[in-house]
Tab-separated table of C-alpha atoms in Angstrom:
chain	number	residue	atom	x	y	z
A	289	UNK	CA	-20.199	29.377	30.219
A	290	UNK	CA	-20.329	31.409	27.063
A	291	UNK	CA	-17.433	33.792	27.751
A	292	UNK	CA	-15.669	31.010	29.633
A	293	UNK	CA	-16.004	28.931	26.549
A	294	UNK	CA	-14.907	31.801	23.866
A	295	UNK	CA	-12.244	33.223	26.338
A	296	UNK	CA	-14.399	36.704	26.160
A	297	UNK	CA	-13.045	39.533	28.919
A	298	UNK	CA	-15.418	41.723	29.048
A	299	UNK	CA	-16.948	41.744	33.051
A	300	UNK	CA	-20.374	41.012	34.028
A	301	UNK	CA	-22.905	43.818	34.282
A	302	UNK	CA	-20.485	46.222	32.407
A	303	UNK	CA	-21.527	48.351	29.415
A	304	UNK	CA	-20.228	45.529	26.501
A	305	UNK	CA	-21.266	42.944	28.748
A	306	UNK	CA	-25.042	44.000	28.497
A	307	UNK	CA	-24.580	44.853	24.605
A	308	UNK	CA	-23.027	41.206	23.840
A	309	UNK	CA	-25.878	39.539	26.232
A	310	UNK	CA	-28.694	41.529	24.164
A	311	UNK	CA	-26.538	39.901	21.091
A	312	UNK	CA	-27.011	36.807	22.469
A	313	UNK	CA	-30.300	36.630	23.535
A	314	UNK	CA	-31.114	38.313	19.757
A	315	UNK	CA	-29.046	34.670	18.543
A	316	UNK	CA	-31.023	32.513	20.552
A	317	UNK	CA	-34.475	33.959	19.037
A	318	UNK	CA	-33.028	33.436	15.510
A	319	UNK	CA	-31.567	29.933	16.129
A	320	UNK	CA	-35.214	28.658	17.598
A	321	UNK	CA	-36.681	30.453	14.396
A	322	UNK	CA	-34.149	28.970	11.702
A	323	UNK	CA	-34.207	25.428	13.272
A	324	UNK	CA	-38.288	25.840	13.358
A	325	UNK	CA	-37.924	25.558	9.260
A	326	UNK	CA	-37.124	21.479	8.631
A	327	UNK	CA	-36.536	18.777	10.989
A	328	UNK	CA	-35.448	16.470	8.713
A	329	UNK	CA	-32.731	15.357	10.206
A	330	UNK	CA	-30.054	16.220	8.078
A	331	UNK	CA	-31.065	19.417	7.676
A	332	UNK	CA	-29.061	22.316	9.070
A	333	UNK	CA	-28.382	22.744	12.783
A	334	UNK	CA	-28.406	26.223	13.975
A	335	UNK	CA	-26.887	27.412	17.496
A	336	UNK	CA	-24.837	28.627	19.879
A	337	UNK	CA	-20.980	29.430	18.391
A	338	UNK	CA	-18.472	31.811	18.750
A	339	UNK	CA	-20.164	34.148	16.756
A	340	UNK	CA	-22.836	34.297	18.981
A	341	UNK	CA	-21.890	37.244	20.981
A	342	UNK	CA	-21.920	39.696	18.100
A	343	UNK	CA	-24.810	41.522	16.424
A	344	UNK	CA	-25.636	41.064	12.836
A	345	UNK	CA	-24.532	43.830	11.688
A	346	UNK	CA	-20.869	43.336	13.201
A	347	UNK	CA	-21.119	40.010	12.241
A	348	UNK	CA	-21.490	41.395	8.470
A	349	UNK	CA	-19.294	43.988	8.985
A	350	UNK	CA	-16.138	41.588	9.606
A	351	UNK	CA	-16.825	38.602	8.278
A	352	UNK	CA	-19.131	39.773	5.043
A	353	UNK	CA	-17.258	41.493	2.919
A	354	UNK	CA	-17.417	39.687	-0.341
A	355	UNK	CA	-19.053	41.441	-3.612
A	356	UNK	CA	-20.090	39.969	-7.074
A	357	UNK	CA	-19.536	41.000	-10.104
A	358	UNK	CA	-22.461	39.990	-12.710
A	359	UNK	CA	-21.330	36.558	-14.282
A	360	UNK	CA	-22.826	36.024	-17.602
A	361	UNK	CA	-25.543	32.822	-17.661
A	362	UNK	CA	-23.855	29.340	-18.341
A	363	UNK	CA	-24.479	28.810	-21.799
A	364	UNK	CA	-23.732	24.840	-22.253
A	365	UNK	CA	-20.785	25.824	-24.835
A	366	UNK	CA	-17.537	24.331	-23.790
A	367	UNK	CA	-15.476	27.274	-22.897
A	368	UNK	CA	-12.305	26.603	-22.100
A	369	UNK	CA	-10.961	30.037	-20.596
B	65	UNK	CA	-21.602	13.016	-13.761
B	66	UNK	CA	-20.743	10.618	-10.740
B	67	UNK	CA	-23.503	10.686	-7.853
B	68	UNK	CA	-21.437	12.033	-5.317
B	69	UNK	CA	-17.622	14.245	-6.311
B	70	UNK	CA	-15.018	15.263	-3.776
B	71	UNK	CA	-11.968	16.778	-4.531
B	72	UNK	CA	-10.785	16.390	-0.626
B	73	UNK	CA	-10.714	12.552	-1.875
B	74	UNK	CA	-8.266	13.433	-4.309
B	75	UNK	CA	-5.876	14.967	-1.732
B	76	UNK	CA	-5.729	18.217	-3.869
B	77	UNK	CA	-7.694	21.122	-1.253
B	78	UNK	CA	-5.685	22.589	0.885
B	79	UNK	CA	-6.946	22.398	5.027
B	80	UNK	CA	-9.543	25.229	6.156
B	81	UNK	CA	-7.769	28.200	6.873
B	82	UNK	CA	-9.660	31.095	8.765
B	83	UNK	CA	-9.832	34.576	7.786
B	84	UNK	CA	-9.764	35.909	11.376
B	85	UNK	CA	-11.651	39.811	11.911
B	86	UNK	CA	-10.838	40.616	8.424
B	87	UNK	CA	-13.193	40.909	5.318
B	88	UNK	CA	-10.542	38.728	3.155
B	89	UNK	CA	-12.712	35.687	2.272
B	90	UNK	CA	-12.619	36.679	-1.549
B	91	UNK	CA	-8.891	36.576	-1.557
B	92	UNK	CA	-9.286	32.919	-0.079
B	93	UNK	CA	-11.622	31.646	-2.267
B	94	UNK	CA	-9.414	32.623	-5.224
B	95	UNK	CA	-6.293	31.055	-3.495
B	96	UNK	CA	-7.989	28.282	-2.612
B	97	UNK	CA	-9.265	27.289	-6.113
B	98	UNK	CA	-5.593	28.052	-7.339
B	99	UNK	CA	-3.988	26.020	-4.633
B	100	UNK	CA	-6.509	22.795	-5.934
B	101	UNK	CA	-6.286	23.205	-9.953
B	102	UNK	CA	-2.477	23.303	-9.466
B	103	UNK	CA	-2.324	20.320	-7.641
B	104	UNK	CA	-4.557	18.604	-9.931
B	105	UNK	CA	-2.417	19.510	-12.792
B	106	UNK	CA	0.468	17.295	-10.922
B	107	UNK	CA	2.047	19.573	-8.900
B	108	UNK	CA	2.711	19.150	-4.396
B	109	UNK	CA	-0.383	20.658	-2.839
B	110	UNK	CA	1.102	23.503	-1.331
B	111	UNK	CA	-0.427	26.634	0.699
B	112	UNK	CA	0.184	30.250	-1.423
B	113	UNK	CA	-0.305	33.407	-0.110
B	114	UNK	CA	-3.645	35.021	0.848
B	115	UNK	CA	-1.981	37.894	2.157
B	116	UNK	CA	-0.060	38.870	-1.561
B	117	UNK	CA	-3.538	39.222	-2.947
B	118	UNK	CA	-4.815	41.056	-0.188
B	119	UNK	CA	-2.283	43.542	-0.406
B	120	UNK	CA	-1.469	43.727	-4.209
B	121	UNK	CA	-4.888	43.261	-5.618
B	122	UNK	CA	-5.168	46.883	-6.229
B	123	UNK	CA	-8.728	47.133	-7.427
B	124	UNK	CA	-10.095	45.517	-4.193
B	125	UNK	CA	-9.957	46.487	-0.764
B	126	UNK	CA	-7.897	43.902	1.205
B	127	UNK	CA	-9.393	43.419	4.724
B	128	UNK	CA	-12.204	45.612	3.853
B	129	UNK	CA	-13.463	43.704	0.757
B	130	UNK	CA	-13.355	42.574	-2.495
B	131	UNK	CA	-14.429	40.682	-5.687
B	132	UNK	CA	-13.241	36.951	-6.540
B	133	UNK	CA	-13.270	37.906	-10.293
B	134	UNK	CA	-11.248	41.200	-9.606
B	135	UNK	CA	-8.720	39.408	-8.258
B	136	UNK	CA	-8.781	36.797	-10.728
B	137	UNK	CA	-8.817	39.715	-13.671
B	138	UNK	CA	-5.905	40.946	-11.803
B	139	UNK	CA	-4.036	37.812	-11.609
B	140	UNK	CA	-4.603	37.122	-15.304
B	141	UNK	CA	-3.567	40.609	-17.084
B	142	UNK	CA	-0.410	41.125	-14.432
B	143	UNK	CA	0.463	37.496	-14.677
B	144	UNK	CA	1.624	38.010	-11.255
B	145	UNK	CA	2.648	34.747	-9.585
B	146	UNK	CA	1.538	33.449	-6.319
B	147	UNK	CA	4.299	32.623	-3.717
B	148	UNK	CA	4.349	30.060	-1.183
B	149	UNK	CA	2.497	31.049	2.149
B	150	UNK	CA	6.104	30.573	3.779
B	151	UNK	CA	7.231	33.764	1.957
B	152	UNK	CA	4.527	35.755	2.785
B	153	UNK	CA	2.553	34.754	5.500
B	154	UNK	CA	-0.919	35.690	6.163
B	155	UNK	CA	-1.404	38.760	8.654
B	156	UNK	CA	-5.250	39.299	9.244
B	157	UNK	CA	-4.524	42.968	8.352
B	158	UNK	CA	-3.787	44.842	4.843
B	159	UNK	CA	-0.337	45.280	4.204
B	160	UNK	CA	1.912	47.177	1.269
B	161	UNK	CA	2.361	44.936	-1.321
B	162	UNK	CA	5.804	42.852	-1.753
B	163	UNK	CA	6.774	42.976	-5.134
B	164	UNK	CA	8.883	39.625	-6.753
B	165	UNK	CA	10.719	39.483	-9.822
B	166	UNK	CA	9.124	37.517	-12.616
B	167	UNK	CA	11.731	34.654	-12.310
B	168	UNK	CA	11.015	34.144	-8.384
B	169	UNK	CA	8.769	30.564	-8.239
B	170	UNK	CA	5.109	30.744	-7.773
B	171	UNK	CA	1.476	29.919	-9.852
B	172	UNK	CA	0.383	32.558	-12.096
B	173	UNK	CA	-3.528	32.742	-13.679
B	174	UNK	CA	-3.557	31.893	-17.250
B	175	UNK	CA	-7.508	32.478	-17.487
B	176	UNK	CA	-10.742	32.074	-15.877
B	177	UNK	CA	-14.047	31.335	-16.399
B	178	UNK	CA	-16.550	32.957	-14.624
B	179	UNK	CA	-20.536	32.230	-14.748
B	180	UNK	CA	-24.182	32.646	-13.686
B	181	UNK	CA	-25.426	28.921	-13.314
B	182	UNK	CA	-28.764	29.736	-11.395
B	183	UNK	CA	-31.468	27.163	-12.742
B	184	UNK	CA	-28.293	25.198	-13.702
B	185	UNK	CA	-26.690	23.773	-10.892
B	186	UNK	CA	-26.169	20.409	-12.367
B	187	UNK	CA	-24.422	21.995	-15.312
B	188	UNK	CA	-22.366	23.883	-12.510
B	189	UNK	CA	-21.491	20.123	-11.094
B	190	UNK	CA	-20.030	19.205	-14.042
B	191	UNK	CA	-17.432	21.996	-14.370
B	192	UNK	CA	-16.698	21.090	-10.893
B	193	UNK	CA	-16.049	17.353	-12.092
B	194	UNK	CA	-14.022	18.878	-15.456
B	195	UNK	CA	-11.864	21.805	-13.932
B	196	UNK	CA	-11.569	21.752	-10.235
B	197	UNK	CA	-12.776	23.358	-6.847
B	198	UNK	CA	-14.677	26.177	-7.831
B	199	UNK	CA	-14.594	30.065	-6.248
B	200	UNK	CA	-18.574	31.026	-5.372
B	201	UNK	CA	-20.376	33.987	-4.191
B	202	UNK	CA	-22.855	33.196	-1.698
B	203	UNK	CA	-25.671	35.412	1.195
B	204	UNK	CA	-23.790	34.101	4.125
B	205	UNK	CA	-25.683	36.000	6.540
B	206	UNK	CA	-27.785	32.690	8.337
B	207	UNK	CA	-24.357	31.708	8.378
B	208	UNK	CA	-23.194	33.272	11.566
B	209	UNK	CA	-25.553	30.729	13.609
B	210	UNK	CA	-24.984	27.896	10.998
B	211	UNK	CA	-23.547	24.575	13.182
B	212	UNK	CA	-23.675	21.820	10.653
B	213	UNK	CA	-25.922	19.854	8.262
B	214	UNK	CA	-27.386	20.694	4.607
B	215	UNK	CA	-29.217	24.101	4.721
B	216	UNK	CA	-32.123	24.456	2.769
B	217	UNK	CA	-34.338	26.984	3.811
B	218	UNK	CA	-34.276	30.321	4.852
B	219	UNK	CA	-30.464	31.565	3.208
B	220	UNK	CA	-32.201	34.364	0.820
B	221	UNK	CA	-30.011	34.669	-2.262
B	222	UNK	CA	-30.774	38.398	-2.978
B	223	UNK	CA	-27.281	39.912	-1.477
B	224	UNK	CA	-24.061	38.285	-2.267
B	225	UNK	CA	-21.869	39.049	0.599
B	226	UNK	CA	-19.624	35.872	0.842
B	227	UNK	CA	-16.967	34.146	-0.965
B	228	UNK	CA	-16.105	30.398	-0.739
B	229	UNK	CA	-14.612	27.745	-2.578
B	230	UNK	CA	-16.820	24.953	-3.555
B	231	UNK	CA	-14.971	21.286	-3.890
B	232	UNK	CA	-17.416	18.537	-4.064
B	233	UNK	CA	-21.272	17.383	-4.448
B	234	UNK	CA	-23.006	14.581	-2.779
B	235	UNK	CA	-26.350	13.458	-4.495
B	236	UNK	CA	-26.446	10.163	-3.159
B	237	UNK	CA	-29.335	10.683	-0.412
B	238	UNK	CA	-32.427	12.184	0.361
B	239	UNK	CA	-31.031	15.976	0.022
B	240	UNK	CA	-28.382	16.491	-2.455
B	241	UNK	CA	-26.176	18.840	-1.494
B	242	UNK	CA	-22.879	20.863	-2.446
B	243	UNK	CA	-19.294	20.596	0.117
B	244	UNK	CA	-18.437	24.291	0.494
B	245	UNK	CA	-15.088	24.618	2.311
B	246	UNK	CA	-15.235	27.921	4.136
B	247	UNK	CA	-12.761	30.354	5.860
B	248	UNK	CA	-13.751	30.648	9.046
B	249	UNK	CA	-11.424	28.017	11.140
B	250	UNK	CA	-12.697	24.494	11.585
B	251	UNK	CA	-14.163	24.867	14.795
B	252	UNK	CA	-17.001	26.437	12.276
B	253	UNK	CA	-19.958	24.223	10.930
B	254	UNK	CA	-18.742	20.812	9.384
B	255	UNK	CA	-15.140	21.185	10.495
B	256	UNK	CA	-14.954	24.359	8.450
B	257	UNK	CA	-17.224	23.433	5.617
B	258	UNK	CA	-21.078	23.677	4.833
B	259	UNK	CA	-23.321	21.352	3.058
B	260	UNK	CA	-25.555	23.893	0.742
B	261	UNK	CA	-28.362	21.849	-1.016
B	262	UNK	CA	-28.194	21.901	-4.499
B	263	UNK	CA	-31.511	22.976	-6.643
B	264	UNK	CA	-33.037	26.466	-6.078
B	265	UNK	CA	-29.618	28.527	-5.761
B	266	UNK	CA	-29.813	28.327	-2.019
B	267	UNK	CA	-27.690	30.726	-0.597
B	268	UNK	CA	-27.131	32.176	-3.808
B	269	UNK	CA	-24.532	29.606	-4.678
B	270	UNK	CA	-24.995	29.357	-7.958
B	271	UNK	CA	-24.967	33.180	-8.977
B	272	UNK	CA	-21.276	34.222	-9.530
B	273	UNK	CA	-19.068	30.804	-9.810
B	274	UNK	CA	-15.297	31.284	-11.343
B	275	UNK	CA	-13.263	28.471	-12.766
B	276	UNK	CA	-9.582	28.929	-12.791
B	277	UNK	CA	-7.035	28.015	-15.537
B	278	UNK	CA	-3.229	27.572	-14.779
């Protein structure tokens, strides 16, 4: 229902299909471990999206690409530019 | 301060737009606070283009990365001006950059601000409050199973990898929390935005923030 869901081609029992299914199994592990941390109830929801299918490391390697420079700490003073 | 701030009430942030398989989210964030502060300052909300800083922000990397305040340094020493999205439409992919002449319409940077407000986050609400959406650096990683609701826990704010744009606050119940519109389509988390709590630099949202100046 996954790949039906997220339109994904690759065939069942293929090479990719057994590499995204690890993936996935890997994101169900972490989802049961991250939702473990509050149940208050409007904490955060973890789960099954169409990210699931990729490891972490492609997930970082597309979507995490973002560096920071060192910002100097707020000082109060009104800065205006 | 007001309890609870949202600049989406104000009709002046622009809908979530999504990156697609390219590491671009720093040029959005910029855009994004850009788009906001010039519509607060009176003008049509209107879309500009992602894709001319991708491609003409020479000290980043276009769809392989880059820095919100390199982009914003570059946008405030060339005083290059933003286009409409229309002209130059987002492509997912870096491009050669499309030069205009300095009389063709668009938003330019006139300055930024750009701060650490870690152990300050309520200081960090009011320049939210005083100059508009605000461009953030964040550890996105427990993002990529994130589905909705205010994280808290577990979002380590050791490695900034992420760049959002942060429009509004909500302190009003039991866990206050920041609106973080993100650019990853809507079908993501909260119709495209994330509810960070505020207190404890989850996420490492208050680490690198940048305040733009038209």
């Amino acid at each position: 229902s996954f790949r039906e869901h997220f339109h994904r081609m690759y065939e069942v029992n293929g090479e990719e299909f057994n590499r995204r299914h690890l993936n996935f199994q890997n994101a169900t592990k972490r989802h049961a471990y991250l939702n473990s941390l509050s149940t208050a109830p409007q904490s955060a929801k973890y789960g099954i999206n169409r990210f699931s299918d990729l490891s972490q490391k492609e997930f970082r390697g597309l979507y995490l690409r973002a560096s920071a420079d060192r910002a100097p700490l707020f000082s109060g003073l009104k800065t205006e530019g | 301060l007001p309890a609870k701030f949202d600049w989406r009430d104000k009709a002046v942030v622009a809908p979530v737009q999504n990156q697609q398989a390219c590491g671009s989210c720093w040029a959005f964030s910029v855009v994004g606070a850009m788009q906001s502060v010039h519509a607060i300052g009176g003008s049509p909300l209107a879309q500009l283009s992602v894709q001319q800083v991708l491609d003409c922000s020479f000290q980043n990397h276009g769809c392989n990365g880059g820095s919100p305040f390199r982009a914003l340094t570059w946008l405030k020493q060339t005083r290059v001006k933003l286009v409409p999205q229309s002209e130059y439409s987002y492509k997912a992919e870096t491009g050669i950059c499309h030069f205009f002449s300095q009389s063709h319409a668009g938003v330019a940077v006139k300055n930024f601000t750009a701060h650490d407000f870690s152990g300050q986050e309520e200081a960090m609400m009011g320049q939210l409050v005083e100059h508009g959406p605000l461009a953030a650096i964040v550890d996105a990683v427990s993002w990529q199973d994130y589905l909705g609701g205010i994280i808290q826990h577990h979002c380590s704010s050791q490695w900034s990898n992420h760049a959002v744009l942060v429009v509004g606050y909500n302190t009003t119940g039991d866990i206050p929390y920041w609106i973080v519109q993100n650019s990853w389509g809507t079908t993501w988390g909260n119709e495209g935005y994330v509810y960070i709590k505020i207190g404890g630099n989850v996420c490492g949202i208050a680490d690198s923030v940048a305040a733009v100046f038209l």
